[in-house]
XYZ file of C-alpha atoms in Angstrom:
643
model
C -20.739 -16.003 -35.018
C -18.679 -16.183 -38.221
C -15.862 -18.950 -38.652
C -13.149 -16.232 -38.690
C -14.027 -14.792 -35.239
C -14.978 -18.162 -33.554
C -11.286 -19.064 -32.522
C -10.875 -15.039 -31.653
C -13.742 -15.091 -29.457
C -12.720 -18.737 -27.739
C -9.258 -17.150 -26.744
C -10.930 -13.870 -25.353
C -13.206 -16.489 -23.098
C -10.182 -18.385 -21.963
C -8.450 -14.961 -20.818
C -11.667 -13.401 -19.434
C -12.236 -16.479 -17.210
C -8.746 -16.739 -16.115
C -8.878 -13.183 -15.046
C -12.137 -13.790 -13.353
C -10.377 -16.266 -11.095
C -7.491 -13.715 -10.545
C -10.027 -11.193 -9.624
C -11.404 -13.304 -7.136
C -8.167 -13.856 -5.553
C -7.000 -10.514 -5.593
C -10.158 -9.285 -3.592
C -9.920 -12.217 -1.203
C -6.040 -12.438 -0.383
C -5.469 -8.559 -0.951
C -2.847 -6.860 -2.863
C 0.082 -8.029 -0.978
C -0.442 -11.544 -1.656
C -1.385 -11.343 -5.230
C 0.872 -8.649 -6.738
C 4.591 -7.772 -7.193
C 3.846 -4.072 -5.926
C 5.983 -2.357 -3.435
C 6.179 0.974 -1.581
C 8.622 2.346 -3.976
C 6.598 0.828 -7.204
C 3.067 1.073 -6.053
C 1.504 1.786 -9.290
C 1.110 -1.704 -11.210
C 0.417 -2.866 -14.411
C -3.233 -2.857 -14.363
C -3.417 0.975 -13.252
C -1.374 2.017 -15.771
C -2.433 -0.034 -18.679
C -6.059 -0.408 -17.695
C -6.725 2.978 -16.135
C -4.605 5.361 -17.815
C -3.448 3.769 -21.187
C -7.294 2.379 -21.312
C -8.951 5.962 -21.001
C -6.478 7.189 -23.661
C -6.854 4.711 -26.214
C -10.860 5.146 -25.675
C -10.562 9.038 -26.973
C -12.442 8.090 -30.023
C -15.839 9.027 -28.870
C -14.795 12.434 -27.916
C -12.758 12.851 -30.986
C -15.318 11.608 -33.540
C -17.867 13.403 -31.637
C -15.695 16.447 -32.211
C -15.587 16.081 -36.013
C -19.040 15.456 -36.496
C -21.032 17.439 -34.026
C -18.731 20.522 -33.675
C -16.844 20.433 -37.076
C -19.732 19.303 -38.782
C -17.967 16.804 -41.055
C -20.711 14.452 -41.842
C -18.653 12.036 -43.860
C -17.293 10.631 -40.571
C -20.769 10.229 -39.132
C -20.712 6.423 -39.659
C -17.994 6.281 -37.233
C -19.594 7.886 -34.400
C -21.597 4.557 -33.078
C -18.368 2.496 -33.058
C -16.476 5.467 -31.615
C -19.004 5.706 -28.911
C -18.953 1.758 -28.242
C -15.155 1.887 -27.952
C -15.501 4.897 -25.619
C -17.868 3.245 -23.518
C -16.119 -0.038 -23.271
C -12.656 1.586 -22.705
C -13.979 3.913 -19.645
C -15.622 0.756 -18.324
C -12.847 -1.055 -18.317
C -10.944 1.740 -16.178
C -13.477 1.931 -13.981
C -13.558 -2.026 -13.165
C -9.762 -2.176 -12.895
C -9.660 0.566 -10.524
C -11.886 -1.387 -8.407
C -9.008 -4.033 -8.244
C -6.488 -1.772 -7.951
C -7.153 0.424 -4.786
C -6.357 -1.424 -1.349
C -10.222 -1.195 -0.054
C -12.184 -1.838 -2.958
C -15.194 -1.987 -0.815
C -14.433 2.135 -0.213
C -14.770 2.730 -4.183
C -17.619 5.088 -3.431
C -15.768 7.360 -1.033
C -14.675 9.927 -3.758
C -18.220 10.253 -4.434
C -19.366 11.624 -1.105
C -15.854 12.713 0.660
C -14.266 15.327 -1.883
C -10.978 16.313 -1.857
C -10.723 19.018 -4.236
C -7.103 19.706 -4.046
C -6.194 16.240 -5.479
C -5.827 15.644 -9.279
C -6.947 12.033 -8.686
C -10.242 13.407 -7.460
C -10.655 15.389 -10.379
C -9.857 12.297 -12.873
C -12.033 9.969 -10.622
C -15.214 12.541 -11.294
C -14.454 13.210 -15.206
C -13.846 9.629 -15.583
C -17.193 8.523 -13.997
C -19.179 11.216 -15.672
C -17.568 10.506 -18.793
C -18.459 6.763 -18.731
C -22.013 8.225 -18.119
C -21.900 10.221 -21.164
C -20.744 7.307 -23.346
C -23.642 5.309 -21.738
C -26.369 8.018 -22.683
C -24.722 8.180 -26.268
C -24.849 4.687 -26.527
C -28.200 4.345 -25.340
C -30.206 5.236 -28.637
C -28.712 2.652 -30.515
C -29.783 0.012 -27.686
C -33.124 1.325 -27.748
C -33.676 1.512 -31.350
C -33.405 -2.147 -31.092
C -36.591 -2.505 -28.819
C -38.514 -0.043 -30.884
C -38.849 2.610 -28.265
C -39.303 5.450 -30.696
C -40.110 8.206 -27.966
C -37.124 7.420 -25.952
C -34.947 7.466 -28.844
C -36.369 11.068 -30.091
C -35.608 12.539 -26.542
C -31.917 11.109 -26.827
C -31.439 12.487 -30.220
C -32.310 15.788 -29.120
C -30.191 15.905 -26.351
C -27.351 14.205 -28.232
C -25.478 17.616 -29.004
C -25.401 18.790 -25.593
C -24.330 15.236 -24.407
C -21.457 15.413 -26.670
C -20.158 18.786 -25.986
C -20.142 17.513 -22.130
C -18.204 14.702 -23.318
C -15.400 16.652 -25.134
C -14.985 18.957 -22.080
C -14.898 16.266 -19.699
C -12.330 14.071 -21.904
C -10.319 17.366 -22.323
C -10.335 17.945 -18.487
C -9.160 14.665 -17.347
C -6.362 13.504 -19.962
C -4.691 16.727 -19.014
C -4.964 15.915 -15.201
C -3.857 12.157 -15.690
C -0.597 13.920 -17.077
C -0.651 16.140 -14.077
C -0.440 13.352 -12.102
C 3.427 12.613 -12.612
C 4.305 16.152 -12.208
C 4.293 15.901 -8.563
C 7.515 13.254 -8.807
C 10.316 15.647 -10.542
C 13.014 13.539 -8.395
C 11.895 10.053 -9.141
C 10.641 9.894 -13.048
C 13.339 9.618 -15.570
C 14.462 12.648 -17.227
C 13.300 11.395 -20.694
C 9.734 11.353 -19.638
C 9.143 14.122 -16.852
C 8.633 17.425 -18.435
C 6.490 20.311 -17.237
C 4.495 19.690 -20.832
C 3.091 16.264 -19.665
C -0.667 17.515 -19.555
C -0.499 18.773 -23.055
C 1.439 15.941 -24.266
C -0.947 13.411 -22.693
C -3.966 15.029 -24.584
C -2.303 15.678 -27.899
C -1.176 11.949 -28.058
C -4.777 10.589 -26.965
C -6.281 12.739 -29.896
C -4.283 10.975 -32.610
C -4.147 7.466 -31.252
C -7.804 7.924 -30.352
C -8.967 8.201 -33.941
C -6.173 5.543 -35.094
C -8.002 3.071 -32.537
C -11.382 3.853 -34.570
C -9.523 3.007 -37.857
C -7.844 -0.145 -36.762
C -11.451 -1.625 -34.944
C -13.188 -0.707 -38.188
C -10.639 -2.306 -40.945
C -10.687 -5.550 -38.586
C -14.362 -5.367 -38.314
C -14.717 -5.332 -42.397
C -12.044 -7.874 -42.368
C -14.492 -10.252 -40.147
C -17.721 -9.236 -41.187
C -17.931 -7.115 -44.778
C -14.891 -6.884 -46.661
C -16.268 -5.933 -49.779
C -17.799 -2.391 -48.338
C -14.032 -1.153 -47.142
C -11.720 -3.516 -49.583
C -13.518 -3.761 -52.567
C -14.365 -7.083 -54.673
C -11.739 -9.321 -54.789
C -9.253 -9.351 -57.716
C -6.692 -12.205 -58.670
C -3.725 -9.834 -59.524
C -2.558 -7.421 -56.693
C 0.029 -4.725 -57.374
C 3.715 -5.646 -56.591
C 3.665 -3.167 -53.847
C 0.697 -4.831 -52.036
C 2.030 -8.331 -52.767
C 4.816 -7.510 -50.500
C 2.701 -6.117 -47.815
C 0.278 -9.056 -48.012
C 3.344 -11.241 -47.743
C 4.247 -9.931 -44.464
C 0.639 -9.514 -43.210
C -2.341 -11.412 -44.811
C -3.599 -11.839 -47.865
C -7.279 -11.195 -47.140
C -6.745 -7.564 -47.273
C -6.273 -7.000 -50.888
C -5.927 -4.182 -53.698
C -8.651 -3.436 -56.153
C -11.488 -1.079 -56.342
C -12.071 0.611 -53.160
C -15.084 0.051 -51.143
C -17.289 3.021 -50.411
C -15.788 3.630 -46.945
C -12.087 3.473 -47.685
C -11.556 7.022 -48.721
C -13.353 8.057 -45.394
C -10.985 5.836 -43.211
C -8.087 7.125 -45.083
C -9.253 10.471 -44.637
C -9.894 9.829 -40.663
C -6.176 8.102 -40.656
C -4.808 11.178 -42.318
C -6.197 13.680 -39.722
C -4.941 11.348 -36.872
C -1.388 11.165 -38.544
C -1.426 14.954 -38.673
C -1.984 15.219 -34.789
C 0.615 12.509 -34.224
C 2.845 14.830 -36.168
C 2.250 17.674 -34.051
C 2.926 15.303 -31.089
C 6.202 14.191 -32.492
C 7.164 18.104 -33.006
C 6.651 18.841 -29.397
C 8.335 15.862 -28.133
C 11.534 16.818 -30.046
C 11.106 20.569 -28.890
C 10.613 19.241 -25.171
C 13.901 17.376 -25.339
C 15.793 20.633 -26.131
C 13.967 22.883 -24.010
C 13.868 20.951 -20.822
C 17.391 18.990 -20.959
C 16.187 15.336 -22.208
C 18.328 15.516 -25.031
C 21.480 14.546 -22.878
C 19.579 11.618 -21.407
C 18.236 10.401 -24.678
C 22.125 10.415 -25.946
C 23.433 8.600 -22.765
C 22.942 5.134 -24.406
C 20.953 3.476 -21.624
C 18.264 1.203 -22.045
C 15.536 3.922 -21.178
C 16.893 6.131 -24.060
C 16.325 2.933 -26.352
C 13.147 2.502 -25.031
C 11.997 6.075 -25.630
C 13.184 5.933 -29.060
C 11.170 2.654 -29.690
C 8.057 4.293 -27.966
C 8.309 7.484 -30.295
C 8.757 5.540 -33.450
C 5.584 3.393 -32.762
C 3.598 6.173 -31.447
C 4.255 8.738 -34.367
C 7.254 8.159 -36.747
C 5.672 4.998 -38.232
C 2.291 6.109 -38.483
C 3.286 9.357 -40.229
C 5.548 7.759 -42.641
C 3.198 4.868 -43.718
C 0.195 7.643 -44.076
C 2.701 9.795 -46.262
C 3.712 7.200 -48.672
C 0.992 6.737 -51.474
C 1.288 3.033 -51.938
C 0.277 2.404 -48.090
C -1.876 5.212 -47.611
C -4.237 3.723 -50.247
C -3.710 0.097 -48.633
C -5.881 -1.168 -46.243
C -3.158 -3.076 -44.752
C -0.821 -0.071 -44.815
C -3.396 2.035 -42.724
C -4.148 -0.634 -40.444
C -0.478 -1.398 -39.641
C -0.510 2.702 -39.061
C -3.160 2.608 -36.700
C -2.028 -0.261 -34.880
C 1.310 1.034 -34.555
C -0.155 4.466 -32.936
C -2.165 2.520 -30.400
C 0.497 0.257 -29.365
C 2.899 3.345 -29.064
C 0.445 5.158 -27.022
C 0.011 2.300 -24.661
C 3.832 1.921 -24.268
C 4.302 5.584 -23.521
C 1.882 5.293 -20.565
C 3.716 2.395 -19.172
C 7.057 4.403 -19.679
C 5.692 7.248 -17.810
C 3.851 5.157 -15.346
C 6.171 2.365 -14.612
C 9.279 1.895 -16.386
C 10.567 5.620 -15.822
C 10.507 5.129 -12.035
C 13.057 1.968 -12.091
C 16.179 4.148 -11.920
C 14.967 6.055 -9.126
C 13.480 3.137 -7.021
C 16.655 0.905 -7.807
C 14.551 -1.802 -8.244
C 12.582 -3.546 -11.118
C 9.087 -4.502 -10.973
C 7.523 -7.403 -13.069
C 3.990 -7.968 -12.879
C 2.513 -11.495 -11.015
C 0.679 -14.074 -12.942
C -2.408 -12.602 -11.140
C -1.601 -9.105 -12.367
C -1.344 -10.167 -15.812
C -4.489 -12.193 -15.626
C -6.473 -9.461 -14.054
C -5.333 -6.830 -16.803
C -5.774 -8.886 -19.621
C -8.835 -10.480 -18.466
C -10.568 -7.160 -18.191
C -9.583 -6.389 -21.601
C -11.012 -9.614 -22.960
C -14.122 -9.161 -21.204
C -14.624 -5.656 -23.110
C -13.658 -7.362 -26.299
C -16.583 -10.155 -25.591
C -18.870 -7.161 -24.848
C -17.863 -5.617 -27.868
C -18.680 -8.445 -30.134
C -22.023 -9.053 -28.754
C -23.290 -5.145 -29.133
C -21.792 -4.932 -32.539
C -23.099 -8.486 -33.462
C -26.681 -7.748 -32.095
C -27.142 -3.911 -32.710
C -26.623 -1.313 -35.296
C -23.135 -0.086 -34.698
C -21.541 -0.594 -38.191
C -24.716 -1.441 -40.088
C -28.431 -1.268 -40.307
C -28.442 -4.993 -40.004
C -25.976 -6.523 -37.499
C -24.547 -9.967 -38.229
C -26.360 -11.332 -35.263
C -25.288 -14.829 -34.000
C -27.481 -17.862 -35.181
C -27.220 -20.970 -33.313
C -27.336 -24.358 -35.350
C -29.714 -26.872 -33.966
C -29.312 -30.605 -34.216
C -26.051 -30.979 -32.620
C -24.146 -34.327 -32.395
C -26.380 -35.661 -35.297
C -23.280 -36.176 -37.957
C -20.536 -38.413 -37.357
C -16.928 -36.645 -36.857
C -13.617 -37.837 -38.033
C -11.493 -35.694 -35.841
C -11.471 -33.349 -32.537
C -11.290 -30.137 -35.070
C -14.391 -30.967 -36.856
C -16.177 -31.746 -33.654
C -15.061 -28.471 -32.295
C -15.685 -26.492 -35.619
C -19.252 -28.304 -36.144
C -20.796 -29.509 -33.452
C -19.906 -26.737 -30.942
C -21.113 -23.777 -33.148
C -23.681 -22.733 -30.180
C -21.658 -20.200 -28.380
C -23.227 -21.233 -24.813
C -21.725 -25.090 -25.591
C -18.154 -23.779 -26.313
C -18.100 -21.460 -23.476
C -19.149 -24.072 -20.915
C -16.680 -26.493 -22.131
C -13.968 -23.811 -21.978
C -14.849 -22.659 -18.395
C -14.900 -26.266 -17.320
C -11.001 -26.510 -18.242
C -9.782 -22.793 -17.653
C -11.464 -22.153 -14.027
C -9.637 -25.186 -12.522
C -6.640 -24.522 -14.336
C -6.549 -20.987 -13.339
C -7.438 -21.807 -9.806
C -4.221 -24.171 -9.595
C -1.924 -21.908 -11.472
C -2.664 -18.714 -9.496
C -3.822 -19.589 -5.870
C -1.387 -17.578 -3.952
C -0.482 -20.132 -1.492
C 0.892 -22.199 -4.365
C 3.026 -20.212 -5.892
C 3.924 -17.298 -3.455
C 7.352 -17.996 -1.588
C 7.273 -17.797 2.270
C 7.029 -14.246 3.628
C 10.199 -12.247 3.869
C 11.546 -12.332 7.352
C 11.745 -8.893 8.809
C 15.611 -7.980 9.575
C 16.163 -6.608 12.960
C 16.905 -2.804 13.252
C 20.394 -1.583 12.672
C 22.318 0.585 14.828
C 23.235 3.874 13.254
C 25.851 4.873 16.118
C 28.118 2.280 17.860
C 26.102 2.448 21.136
C 22.973 1.941 19.238
C 21.351 4.947 20.595
C 19.870 5.632 17.487
C 18.331 2.590 15.471
C 17.688 2.319 11.802
C 14.198 0.412 11.383
C 13.866 -0.845 7.974
C 12.398 -4.425 8.234
C 12.395 -5.316 4.478
C 15.153 -3.059 3.606
C 12.756 -1.190 1.035
C 14.094 2.146 1.883
C 11.298 3.463 3.676
C 13.113 3.833 6.891
C 12.541 5.275 10.180
C 15.674 6.634 12.409
C 14.407 5.880 15.842
C 16.186 7.863 18.791
C 15.892 4.847 21.217
C 17.965 6.238 24.005
C 16.385 9.869 23.648
C 12.774 7.875 23.735
C 13.836 5.886 26.756
C 15.160 8.768 28.954
C 12.209 11.044 28.200
C 9.636 8.166 28.890
C 11.242 7.293 32.328
C 14.668 5.529 31.994
C 14.675 1.717 32.364
C 10.936 1.798 33.422
C 9.592 2.852 30.163
C 10.741 -0.291 28.431
C 7.001 -1.967 28.836
C 5.357 0.693 26.838
C 6.860 -0.894 23.793
C 8.123 -4.129 24.710
C 4.855 -5.344 26.035
C 6.025 -9.078 25.975
C 9.179 -11.044 26.040
C 10.488 -14.394 25.626
C 10.839 -16.252 29.001
C 13.495 -14.674 31.074
C 14.161 -11.866 28.610
C 13.974 -7.982 29.791
C 13.307 -6.665 26.447
C 13.072 -9.064 23.338
C 13.203 -7.210 19.955
C 10.107 -6.487 17.953
C 11.472 -8.675 15.068
C 11.543 -12.038 17.211
C 7.827 -12.051 17.265
C 6.691 -9.933 14.578
C 8.646 -11.814 11.665
C 6.810 -10.674 8.653
C 6.421 -7.307 7.219
C 2.785 -7.964 5.861
C 1.592 -11.068 7.363
C 1.030 -12.496 11.129
C 3.389 -14.812 12.557
C 2.930 -18.098 14.447
C 5.460 -17.825 17.382
C 4.516 -21.021 19.310
C 6.324 -23.790 18.256
C 4.835 -26.948 19.871
C 7.729 -29.235 19.597
C 9.985 -27.055 21.437
C 7.342 -26.233 24.193
C 7.183 -30.034 24.919
C 10.996 -30.382 25.034
C 10.836 -27.178 27.490
C 8.551 -28.338 29.611
C 9.777 -31.971 30.097
C 13.227 -30.123 30.992
C 11.307 -27.620 33.557
C 9.246 -30.383 35.231
C 12.011 -32.862 35.131
C 10.261 -35.544 33.485
C 11.891 -39.216 33.051
C 11.770 -42.091 30.384
C 13.348 -42.464 26.761
C 11.276 -39.744 25.555
C 9.963 -37.329 28.377
C 8.425 -34.676 26.221
C 5.796 -37.109 25.446
C 4.549 -37.202 28.797
C 4.635 -33.441 28.981
C 1.077 -32.820 27.541
C -0.632 -33.180 30.683
C 1.083 -30.067 31.913
C -1.144 -27.828 29.451
C -4.191 -30.261 28.495
C -6.258 -32.214 30.880
C -5.847 -35.866 31.027
C -9.666 -37.213 30.114
C -10.174 -35.312 26.886
C -8.539 -34.861 23.463
C -5.647 -32.630 23.672
C -6.611 -29.674 21.512
C -6.096 -25.882 21.451
C -9.542 -25.584 22.843
C -8.970 -26.860 26.110
C -5.408 -26.011 26.552
C -4.894 -24.200 29.955
C -4.222 -20.333 29.781
C -0.321 -19.496 29.011
C -0.288 -17.074 31.626
C -0.815 -19.491 34.271
C 2.702 -20.687 33.941
C 4.457 -17.507 32.368
C 2.798 -14.430 34.204
C 6.189 -13.986 35.696
C 8.703 -14.303 33.330
C 7.611 -12.990 29.826
C 5.401 -9.958 30.270
C 7.039 -6.434 31.573
C 3.470 -5.057 32.140
C 1.627 -6.024 35.634
C -1.117 -7.847 33.056
C -1.492 -8.565 29.391
C -4.604 -7.393 27.799
C -7.181 -10.400 28.164
C -7.578 -11.202 24.595
C -3.663 -11.128 23.865
C -3.052 -14.401 21.672
C 0.492 -15.660 22.504
C 0.583 -18.252 19.736
C 0.131 -15.104 17.087
C 1.835 -12.124 16.538
C 0.508 -9.493 13.906
C 2.544 -8.213 11.178
C 5.589 -6.089 12.008
C 4.073 -3.096 10.238
C 0.734 -3.367 12.076
C 2.728 -3.722 15.360
C 4.795 -0.658 14.577
C 2.069 1.358 13.574
C -0.110 0.650 16.526
C 2.718 1.356 18.854
C 4.163 4.464 17.572
C 1.381 6.215 15.821
C -1.109 5.686 18.644
C 1.134 6.807 21.235
C 2.061 9.916 18.916
C -1.531 10.902 18.427
C -1.893 11.142 22.441
C 1.193 13.087 22.901
C 0.254 15.504 19.961
C -2.584 16.820 21.943
C -0.491 17.232 24.891
C 2.251 18.893 23.370
C 0.092 20.918 20.990
C 1.715 19.224 17.745
C -1.341 18.174 15.564
C 1.090 16.470 13.136
C 2.962 14.467 15.359
C 0.777 11.421 14.519
C 1.576 11.838 10.491
C 3.573 9.412 8.442
C 6.352 11.851 7.579
C 7.382 12.362 11.581
C 8.785 8.764 11.311
C 9.317 8.147 7.700
C 11.899 10.704 6.463
C 11.622 9.695 3.014
C 7.794 10.651 2.833
C 8.580 14.310 3.872
C 8.124 16.793 1.029
C 11.037 17.856 -0.715
C 11.892 21.309 -2.641
C 11.245 21.100 -6.135
C 13.845 21.473 -8.462
C 14.689 25.004 -9.584
C 13.011 25.871 -12.853
C 15.329 25.945 -15.868
C 15.940 29.326 -17.640
C 15.405 28.880 -21.376
């Protein structure tokens, strides 16, 4: 481990360990308690950045493989292994992030056996999974070479061309399909980002930015390990243009005799800039062809964000690669590559998140756990990258393997920094010390009950008309409402005798308690038994005397000769069988102290009844979501514009 990467790796370990704690909380507590997702904005930060953006930034394997194996540009062969490693880690991140994104992670295997050939997501899942397998096969020869398994390496080299062609095909398919995912939301996605050309724009942008990622990683690796190979030997007097660039960035990347790789890196970046030029042209044509130009001139924050995105993704990289001074500079090429990668990530965030703020009429900001999981997955991939690149022949035939120093703590140290940089040179010691501090700190900062507010109380149904014949049920006012024809249901099911079908329990001496009185939270169960109030009610009902009669009411529910606990309390129905239930007798396992969530109560009551009635009335779709939720019903697509 070089001194240049030591601090960087420490930061990656801190982020990765914090992400590990956050991932455990997400799997244990679920999406509702750990994220800021909502029904109107259900695709979160990790879905878009790690999944949609991650695979886009990892197209280096697809593009470099195309240049070397198909177009036979042998000068780019040294970049095949780095590109494959980037693709392998990028697609691995996407698969891992998807595990945390889905509501039921233990069912991640369902698409493998339960096919839905009409879904874009099904095709994306299979392409990503298969391409991840392809990248693993492409990376395997490098790993096996390290262990001197020549026979396996020869077999893998023989099938390399076929594997690369399959990888190119898979990558082309799923990148266009990722763009197609957003074509189903023409009424929701902002006009600046919604276009029928989304599938084509997605794949063109990934081709250009994917090559730029390889360029950026190669320049950074040279900065850390073998700068002379790319930047040339050090000189004392850089040219004035490079002095300005170095003053803004770093003085290590210097002007001088070019290293052996710099012309190839520049050539690779130039090809990427040409593709980004095509992307920029398509975006400009698209603005005129599909009406986005008016939205761009509206002066909204979306229009400014669109300009920033386009500048980072295409304009800045193209300008830097066109100007001779910056094109010849490793710093200039590195800035162009970094700008293209950042612009591509911003584009995916715009299409997947920011573009929906206007139609959702609300903002979304990721929770601390979402940030930790997203960045933790990326940090973990970075650590794996360093391990593989340092121990296997990715960038050179002689990788800079880590060497741990023996004889720790044999020297005297003047300060903590000297101790950290000299004594703790062994990775295991440093990571262990980092984990001792980060894991407990992450637990305290991200444990959901510590920072989550009390779940929002469900609001009672509002009457659509004065007589409340129709009720508007929207417990958390999220817009996913249901207009419930209360009077019509009551009449059809048996007038006043039908109340018990829905109002299965009521407060004492109440006829039909509203659902929201017990099912108080949308996604969380509620404790509806107030012990202190119950003591006072019992004392008043039994007419106990004394200064504090409620203190003597315990014997009404608990035995006298044992501790007063929930385990030995008598059945609630022994007292409330006549004043709470409308049905003849409640279910034997009904817990009167707890009420399930409002959503669960509604779905269990309505959906189960609708399914039974569907068979009787021969209406197979009566139990579907859109029967009650008008907002989920299909809407006609807008009429196509005549060009």
